[in-house]
Structures are given as structure tokens and as C-alpha cells.
Amino acid sequence: MDKKTVYTSLDNLSPIFLTMLSKKVDILLGITGTSMLPMLKPGRDQVELTNCRQWKFGIGDIPLYRRTNGQYVLHRIVRMDRSGYDLCGDHQIRVEKEVPRWNMLAVVKRFRRKGKWHSCGESGYQVYWHLWIFLSSFRRLVYRACRR
């Protein structure tokens, strides 16, 4: 089966794209927000989303999910348990707690950063997200100190 790819951004995400994801058509999504800085920069980087129906989510994965207010968001899973997933953008300190599985619509399979494609399975990327999650408590301290 040939794989088809569609280009879009979160600003333009529509039911048509969600239907395509459900039919296992991958979507290239342009980054528009700053919540995943420094890894993903708006206007420069892209992610490739794939269907997550059979996906076994883990810490470090970046799902596309829908908030209760209808907003679509890409954030990293920083903790998980039976009640749901805790998600946080790399450029944020506030964690969204207990997001249910049924809110997850897709998952980032690979990303294009500074013009180069990277798989989410690459060892360099694995080191990055482990380190970034580990340093999250220190980021909170730095942000608080900067606000003062």
C-alpha cells in the first residue's frame, strides 16, 4: 500500500485531516506555537503525525491531543498511570494532568528540525527528551527566579 502524506498546520486542522489520520494517512504538520521550543520552532520545523489507535504510548512520546475546550495541542508525555497522561510542552512548566487516552488523536513519528528529518527512535533524540524531562524541575526554579 502506498503511503500518502498531507501537509497542514494545527491552525488548519479540520475533520477531514482527522478522518485521514483514522484511515492511516500520515500528515505533515507545520509548527505554529512556541510550547515545544527549543526542539521545535514555529515557521521552521515540521512533524509527521501518524495514527495512534494501536500505539502504546510511553513517556517522551509527543501526541496530538484535543483539550476539552476543542484546542489541538502537541505536548510531550512526562508521566502516565491508569488515570491518564500528564503532558507538558518543552517550553512550559505547567503540566496538564490526567489527559485521557481517548483525547489522543495522533502521535509524532518523526520531525524535521532545521531542514533535517529525525526519527523519534534516534539515540540522540532519546537522550534529549530524557534529559529534558529530568531537567523540568530545574526549569521551574529558573523560570521563578527570572520572574522575580
Coordinates of N, CA and C in Angstrom, one line a residue:
M1 N 0.8 -1.2 0.0 CA 0.0 0.0 0.0 C 0.9 1.2 0.0
D2 N 0.6 2.2 -0.9 CA 1.4 3.4 -1.0 C 1.0 4.3 0.1
K3 N 1.9 5.0 0.7 CA 1.7 5.9 1.8 C 1.5 7.3 1.2
K4 N 0.4 8.0 1.7 CA 0.2 9.3 1.3 C 0.4 10.3 2.4
T5 N 0.9 11.4 2.1 CA 1.2 12.4 3.1 C 0.5 13.7 2.8
V6 N -0.1 14.4 3.8 CA -0.8 15.7 3.6 C -0.1 16.7 4.5
Y7 N 0.1 17.9 3.9 CA 0.7 19.0 4.7 C -0.4 19.9 5.3
T8 N -0.2 20.3 6.5 CA -1.1 21.2 7.2 C -0.5 21.8 8.4
S9 N -1.2 22.6 9.2 CA -0.8 23.1 10.5 C -1.9 23.0 11.5
L10 N -1.6 23.1 12.8 CA -2.6 23.0 13.8 C -3.7 24.0 13.6
D11 N -3.4 25.2 13.1 CA -4.4 26.2 12.8 C -5.4 25.8 11.8
N12 N -5.0 24.9 10.9 CA -5.9 24.5 9.8 C -6.4 23.1 10.0
L13 N -6.2 22.5 11.1 CA -6.6 21.1 11.3 C -8.2 21.0 11.2
S14 N -8.6 20.1 10.4 CA -10.1 20.0 10.2 C -10.5 18.6 10.4
P15 N -11.8 18.3 10.4 CA -12.3 17.0 10.5 C -11.8 16.1 9.3
I16 N -11.5 16.7 8.2 CA -11.0 15.9 7.0 C -9.7 15.3 7.4
F17 N -8.8 16.1 8.0 CA -7.5 15.6 8.4 C -7.6 14.5 9.4
L18 N -8.5 14.7 10.4 CA -8.7 13.7 11.4 C -9.2 12.4 10.8
T19 N -10.1 12.5 9.8 CA -10.5 11.3 9.1 C -9.4 10.6 8.4
M20 N -8.5 11.4 7.8 CA -7.4 10.8 7.1 C -6.5 10.1 8.0
L21 N -6.2 10.7 9.2 CA -5.4 10.0 10.2 C -6.0 8.7 10.6
S22 N -7.4 8.7 10.8 CA -8.0 7.5 11.2 C -7.9 6.4 10.1
K23 N -7.7 6.8 8.9 CA -7.5 5.9 7.7 C -6.1 5.6 7.5
K24 N -5.2 6.0 8.4 CA -3.8 5.7 8.4 C -3.0 6.4 7.3
V25 N -3.5 7.7 7.0 CA -2.7 8.6 6.2 C -1.9 9.5 7.1
D26 N -0.6 9.5 6.9 CA 0.2 10.4 7.8 C 0.1 11.8 7.3
I27 N 0.2 12.7 8.3 CA 0.1 14.1 8.0 C 1.3 14.9 8.4
L28 N 1.9 15.7 7.5 CA 3.0 16.6 7.9 C 2.4 17.9 8.4
L29 N 2.8 18.2 9.6 CA 2.2 19.4 10.3 C 3.2 20.4 10.6
G30 N 3.0 21.7 10.1 CA 3.9 22.8 10.4 C 3.7 23.3 11.8
I31 N 4.8 23.6 12.5 CA 4.7 24.0 13.9 C 4.3 25.5 13.9
T32 N 3.3 25.8 14.7 CA 2.9 27.2 14.8 C 3.0 27.8 16.1
G33 N 3.1 27.0 17.2 CA 3.2 27.6 18.6 C 4.6 27.4 19.1
T34 N 4.8 28.0 20.3 CA 6.1 28.0 20.9 C 6.3 27.0 22.1
S35 N 5.2 26.2 22.3 CA 5.3 25.4 23.5 C 6.3 24.3 23.5
M36 N 6.8 23.9 22.3 CA 7.8 22.8 22.2 C 9.2 23.4 21.9
L37 N 9.4 24.7 22.0 CA 10.8 25.2 22.0 C 11.6 24.6 23.1
P38 N 12.8 24.3 23.0 CA 13.7 24.7 21.8 C 13.7 23.6 20.7
M39 N 13.1 22.5 21.0 CA 13.2 21.4 20.0 C 12.5 21.8 18.7
L40 N 11.3 22.3 18.7 CA 10.5 22.6 17.5 C 10.2 24.1 17.5
K41 N 10.6 24.7 16.4 CA 10.4 26.2 16.3 C 9.3 26.5 15.3
P42 N 8.4 27.4 15.6 CA 7.3 27.7 14.7 C 7.9 28.4 13.4
G43 N 7.3 28.0 12.3 CA 7.7 28.5 11.0 C 8.9 27.9 10.4
R44 N 9.6 27.1 11.2 CA 10.9 26.4 10.7 C 10.7 24.9 10.6
D45 N 10.1 24.3 11.6 CA 10.1 22.9 11.8 C 8.7 22.3 11.5
Q46 N 8.7 20.9 11.2 CA 7.5 20.2 11.0 C 7.6 18.9 11.7
V47 N 6.4 18.3 11.9 CA 6.3 16.9 12.5 C 5.5 16.1 11.5
E48 N 5.8 14.8 11.5 CA 4.9 13.8 10.8 C 4.1 13.1 11.8
L49 N 2.8 13.2 11.7 CA 1.9 12.6 12.6 C 1.4 11.3 12.0
T50 N 1.2 10.3 12.8 CA 0.6 9.0 12.4 C -0.5 8.6 13.3
N51 N -1.3 7.7 12.8 CA -2.4 7.2 13.6 C -1.9 6.5 14.9
C52 N -2.6 6.8 16.0 CA -2.2 6.2 17.3 C -3.2 5.2 17.9
R53 N -4.1 4.7 17.1 CA -5.1 3.8 17.6 C -4.5 2.6 18.3
Q54 N -3.5 2.0 17.6 CA -2.8 0.8 18.2 C -1.5 1.2 18.9
W55 N -1.2 2.5 19.1 CA 0.0 2.9 19.6 C 0.1 2.7 21.1
K56 N 1.2 2.2 21.6 CA 1.4 2.0 23.1 C 2.2 3.2 23.5
F57 N 1.5 4.2 24.1 CA 2.2 5.4 24.5 C 3.2 5.2 25.6
G58 N 4.2 6.0 25.6 CA 5.2 6.0 26.7 C 5.7 7.4 27.0
I59 N 6.4 7.5 28.1 CA 7.0 8.8 28.5 C 7.9 9.2 27.4
G60 N 7.8 10.5 27.0 CA 8.7 11.0 25.9 C 8.0 11.1 24.6
D61 N 6.9 10.4 24.4 CA 6.1 10.5 23.2 C 5.4 11.9 23.1
I62 N 5.2 12.3 21.8 CA 4.5 13.6 21.6 C 3.2 13.3 20.9
P63 N 2.1 13.2 21.6 CA 0.9 13.0 20.9 C 0.2 14.3 20.5
L64 N -0.6 14.3 19.5 CA -1.5 15.3 19.1 C -2.8 15.0 19.9
Y65 N -3.2 15.9 20.8 CA -4.5 15.6 21.5 C -5.4 16.8 21.5
R66 N -6.6 16.6 21.9 CA -7.6 17.6 21.9 C -8.0 17.9 23.3
R67 N -7.9 19.2 23.7 CA -8.3 19.6 25.0 C -9.8 19.7 25.1
T68 N -10.3 19.8 26.3 CA -11.8 19.8 26.5 C -12.4 21.1 25.8
N69 N -11.6 22.1 25.7 CA -12.1 23.3 25.0 C -12.0 23.3 23.5
G70 N -11.6 22.1 22.9 CA -11.5 21.9 21.5 C -10.2 22.2 20.9
Q71 N -9.3 22.8 21.6 CA -8.0 23.2 21.1 C -7.1 21.9 20.8
Y72 N -6.4 21.9 19.7 CA -5.5 20.8 19.4 C -4.1 21.2 19.8
V73 N -3.4 20.3 20.5 CA -2.1 20.6 21.1 C -1.1 19.4 20.9
L74 N 0.2 19.8 20.7 CA 1.3 18.8 20.7 C 2.1 19.0 21.9
H75 N 2.1 18.1 22.8 CA 2.9 18.2 24.0 C 3.5 16.8 24.3
R76 N 4.6 16.8 25.1 CA 5.3 15.6 25.5 C 4.6 14.9 26.7
I77 N 4.6 13.6 26.7 CA 4.1 12.8 27.8 C 5.2 12.8 28.8
V78 N 5.0 13.3 30.0 CA 6.0 13.4 31.1 C 5.7 12.4 32.2
R79 N 4.5 11.9 32.3 CA 4.1 10.9 33.3 C 2.9 10.2 32.8
M80 N 2.7 9.0 33.3 CA 1.4 8.3 32.9 C 1.1 7.3 34.0
D81 N -0.2 7.0 34.1 CA -0.7 6.0 35.0 C -2.1 5.6 34.5
R82 N -2.8 4.8 35.3 CA -4.1 4.3 34.9 C -5.2 5.5 34.6
S83 N -5.0 6.6 35.4 CA -6.0 7.7 35.2 C -5.8 8.5 34.0
G84 N -4.6 8.4 33.3 CA -4.4 9.2 32.1 C -2.9 9.6 32.0
Y85 N -2.7 10.6 31.1 CA -1.3 11.0 30.8 C -1.1 12.4 31.3
D86 N 0.0 12.7 31.8 CA 0.4 14.1 32.2 C 1.3 14.6 31.0
L87 N 0.9 15.7 30.5 CA 1.6 16.3 29.3 C 2.1 17.7 29.6
C88 N 3.2 18.0 28.9 CA 3.8 19.3 29.1 C 4.6 19.7 27.9
G89 N 4.5 20.9 27.4 CA 5.3 21.4 26.3 C 6.8 21.6 26.8
D90 N 7.7 21.4 26.0 CA 9.1 21.6 26.4 C 9.4 23.0 26.9
H91 N 8.7 24.0 26.4 CA 8.9 25.4 26.8 C 7.9 25.8 27.9
Q92 N 7.3 24.9 28.5 CA 6.4 25.2 29.6 C 6.7 24.6 30.9
I93 N 6.1 25.0 32.0 CA 6.3 24.4 33.3 C 5.0 23.9 33.8
R94 N 3.9 24.3 33.3 CA 2.6 23.8 33.7 C 2.3 22.5 33.1
V95 N 2.0 21.5 33.9 CA 1.7 20.1 33.4 C 0.2 19.9 33.3
E96 N -0.3 19.5 32.2 CA -1.7 19.1 32.1 C -1.9 17.7 32.6
K97 N -2.6 17.5 33.6 CA -2.7 16.2 34.3 C -3.9 15.4 33.9
E98 N -3.6 14.1 33.8 CA -4.6 13.1 33.6 C -5.5 13.3 32.3
V99 N -4.8 13.5 31.2 CA -5.4 13.6 29.9 C -5.8 12.2 29.5
P100 N -7.1 11.9 29.2 CA -7.5 10.5 28.9 C -7.0 10.1 27.5
R101 N -6.8 8.8 27.4 CA -6.4 8.2 26.1 C -7.2 8.6 24.9
W102 N -8.5 8.7 25.2 CA -9.4 9.0 24.0 C -9.3 10.4 23.5
N103 N -8.5 11.3 24.2 CA -8.3 12.6 23.7 C -7.1 12.6 22.7
M104 N -6.3 11.5 22.7 CA -5.1 11.4 21.8 C -5.6 11.0 20.4
L105 N -5.2 11.9 19.4 CA -5.6 11.7 18.0 C -4.5 11.1 17.1
A106 N -3.3 11.4 17.4 CA -2.2 11.0 16.6 C -0.9 11.1 17.5
V107 N 0.2 10.7 16.9 CA 1.5 10.8 17.6 C 2.6 11.2 16.6
V108 N 3.5 11.9 17.1 CA 4.7 12.3 16.2 C 5.5 11.1 16.0
K109 N 5.7 10.8 14.7 CA 6.6 9.6 14.3 C 8.0 10.1 14.0
R110 N 8.1 11.3 13.4 CA 9.4 11.9 13.1 C 9.2 13.4 13.0
F111 N 10.3 14.1 13.0 CA 10.2 15.6 12.9 C 11.3 16.1 12.1
R112 N 11.0 17.2 11.5 CA 12.0 17.9 10.6 C 12.4 19.2 11.4
R113 N 13.7 19.2 11.8 CA 14.3 20.3 12.5 C 15.4 20.9 11.8
K114 N 15.4 22.2 11.5 CA 16.4 22.9 10.8 C 16.7 22.2 9.4
G115 N 15.6 21.7 8.8 CA 15.7 21.1 7.5 C 16.1 19.7 7.4
K116 N 16.4 19.1 8.5 CA 16.8 17.7 8.6 C 15.8 16.8 9.3
W117 N 15.4 15.7 8.7 CA 14.4 14.8 9.3 C 15.1 13.9 10.4
H118 N 14.4 13.7 11.5 CA 14.9 12.9 12.6 C 13.7 11.9 13.1
S119 N 14.1 10.7 13.3 CA 13.2 9.7 13.8 C 13.1 9.9 15.3
C120 N 11.9 9.6 15.8 CA 11.7 9.6 17.3 C 12.4 8.5 18.0
G121 N 12.9 7.5 17.2 CA 13.7 6.4 17.8 C 15.2 6.6 17.8
E122 N 15.7 7.8 17.2 CA 17.1 8.0 17.2 C 17.7 8.2 18.6
S123 N 18.9 7.7 18.8 CA 19.5 7.7 20.1 C 19.7 9.2 20.6
G124 N 20.1 10.1 19.7 CA 20.3 11.5 20.1 C 19.0 12.1 20.6
Y125 N 17.9 11.8 19.9 CA 16.7 12.3 20.4 C 16.2 11.7 21.7
Q126 N 16.5 10.4 21.9 CA 16.1 9.7 23.1 C 16.9 10.4 24.3
V127 N 18.2 10.7 24.1 CA 18.9 11.4 25.1 C 18.3 12.7 25.4
Y128 N 18.0 13.5 24.4 CA 17.4 14.8 24.5 C 16.2 14.8 25.4
W129 N 15.2 13.9 25.1 CA 13.9 14.0 25.8 C 14.1 13.5 27.2
H130 N 14.9 12.5 27.5 CA 15.2 12.0 28.8 C 15.8 13.1 29.7
L131 N 16.8 13.8 29.1 CA 17.4 14.9 29.8 C 16.4 16.1 30.0
W132 N 15.6 16.4 29.0 CA 14.7 17.5 29.1 C 13.7 17.2 30.2
I133 N 13.2 16.0 30.3 CA 12.2 15.7 31.4 C 12.9 15.7 32.8
F134 N 14.1 15.2 32.8 CA 14.8 15.2 34.1 C 15.1 16.7 34.6
L135 N 15.3 17.6 33.6 CA 15.6 19.0 34.0 C 14.4 19.8 34.2
S136 N 13.2 19.2 34.0 CA 12.0 20.0 34.1 C 11.8 20.7 35.5
S137 N 12.2 20.0 36.6 CA 12.0 20.6 37.9 C 13.0 21.8 38.0
F138 N 14.2 21.7 37.4 CA 15.1 22.8 37.4 C 14.6 24.0 36.6
R139 N 13.9 23.7 35.5 CA 13.4 24.8 34.7 C 12.4 25.6 35.5
R140 N 11.6 24.9 36.3 CA 10.6 25.7 37.2 C 11.3 26.7 38.1
L141 N 12.4 26.2 38.7 CA 13.2 27.1 39.5 C 13.8 28.3 38.8
V142 N 14.3 28.0 37.6 CA 14.9 29.1 36.7 C 13.8 30.1 36.3
Y143 N 12.6 29.6 35.9 CA 11.5 30.5 35.5 C 11.1 31.3 36.7
R144 N 10.9 30.7 37.8 CA 10.5 31.5 39.0 C 11.5 32.6 39.4
A145 N 12.8 32.2 39.3 CA 13.9 33.2 39.6 C 13.8 34.4 38.6
C146 N 13.6 34.1 37.3 CA 13.5 35.1 36.3 C 12.4 36.0 36.5
R147 N 11.2 35.5 37.0 CA 10.1 36.3 37.2 C 10.3 37.3 38.3
R148 N 11.1 37.0 39.2 CA 11.4 37.9 40.4 C 12.4 38.9 39.9

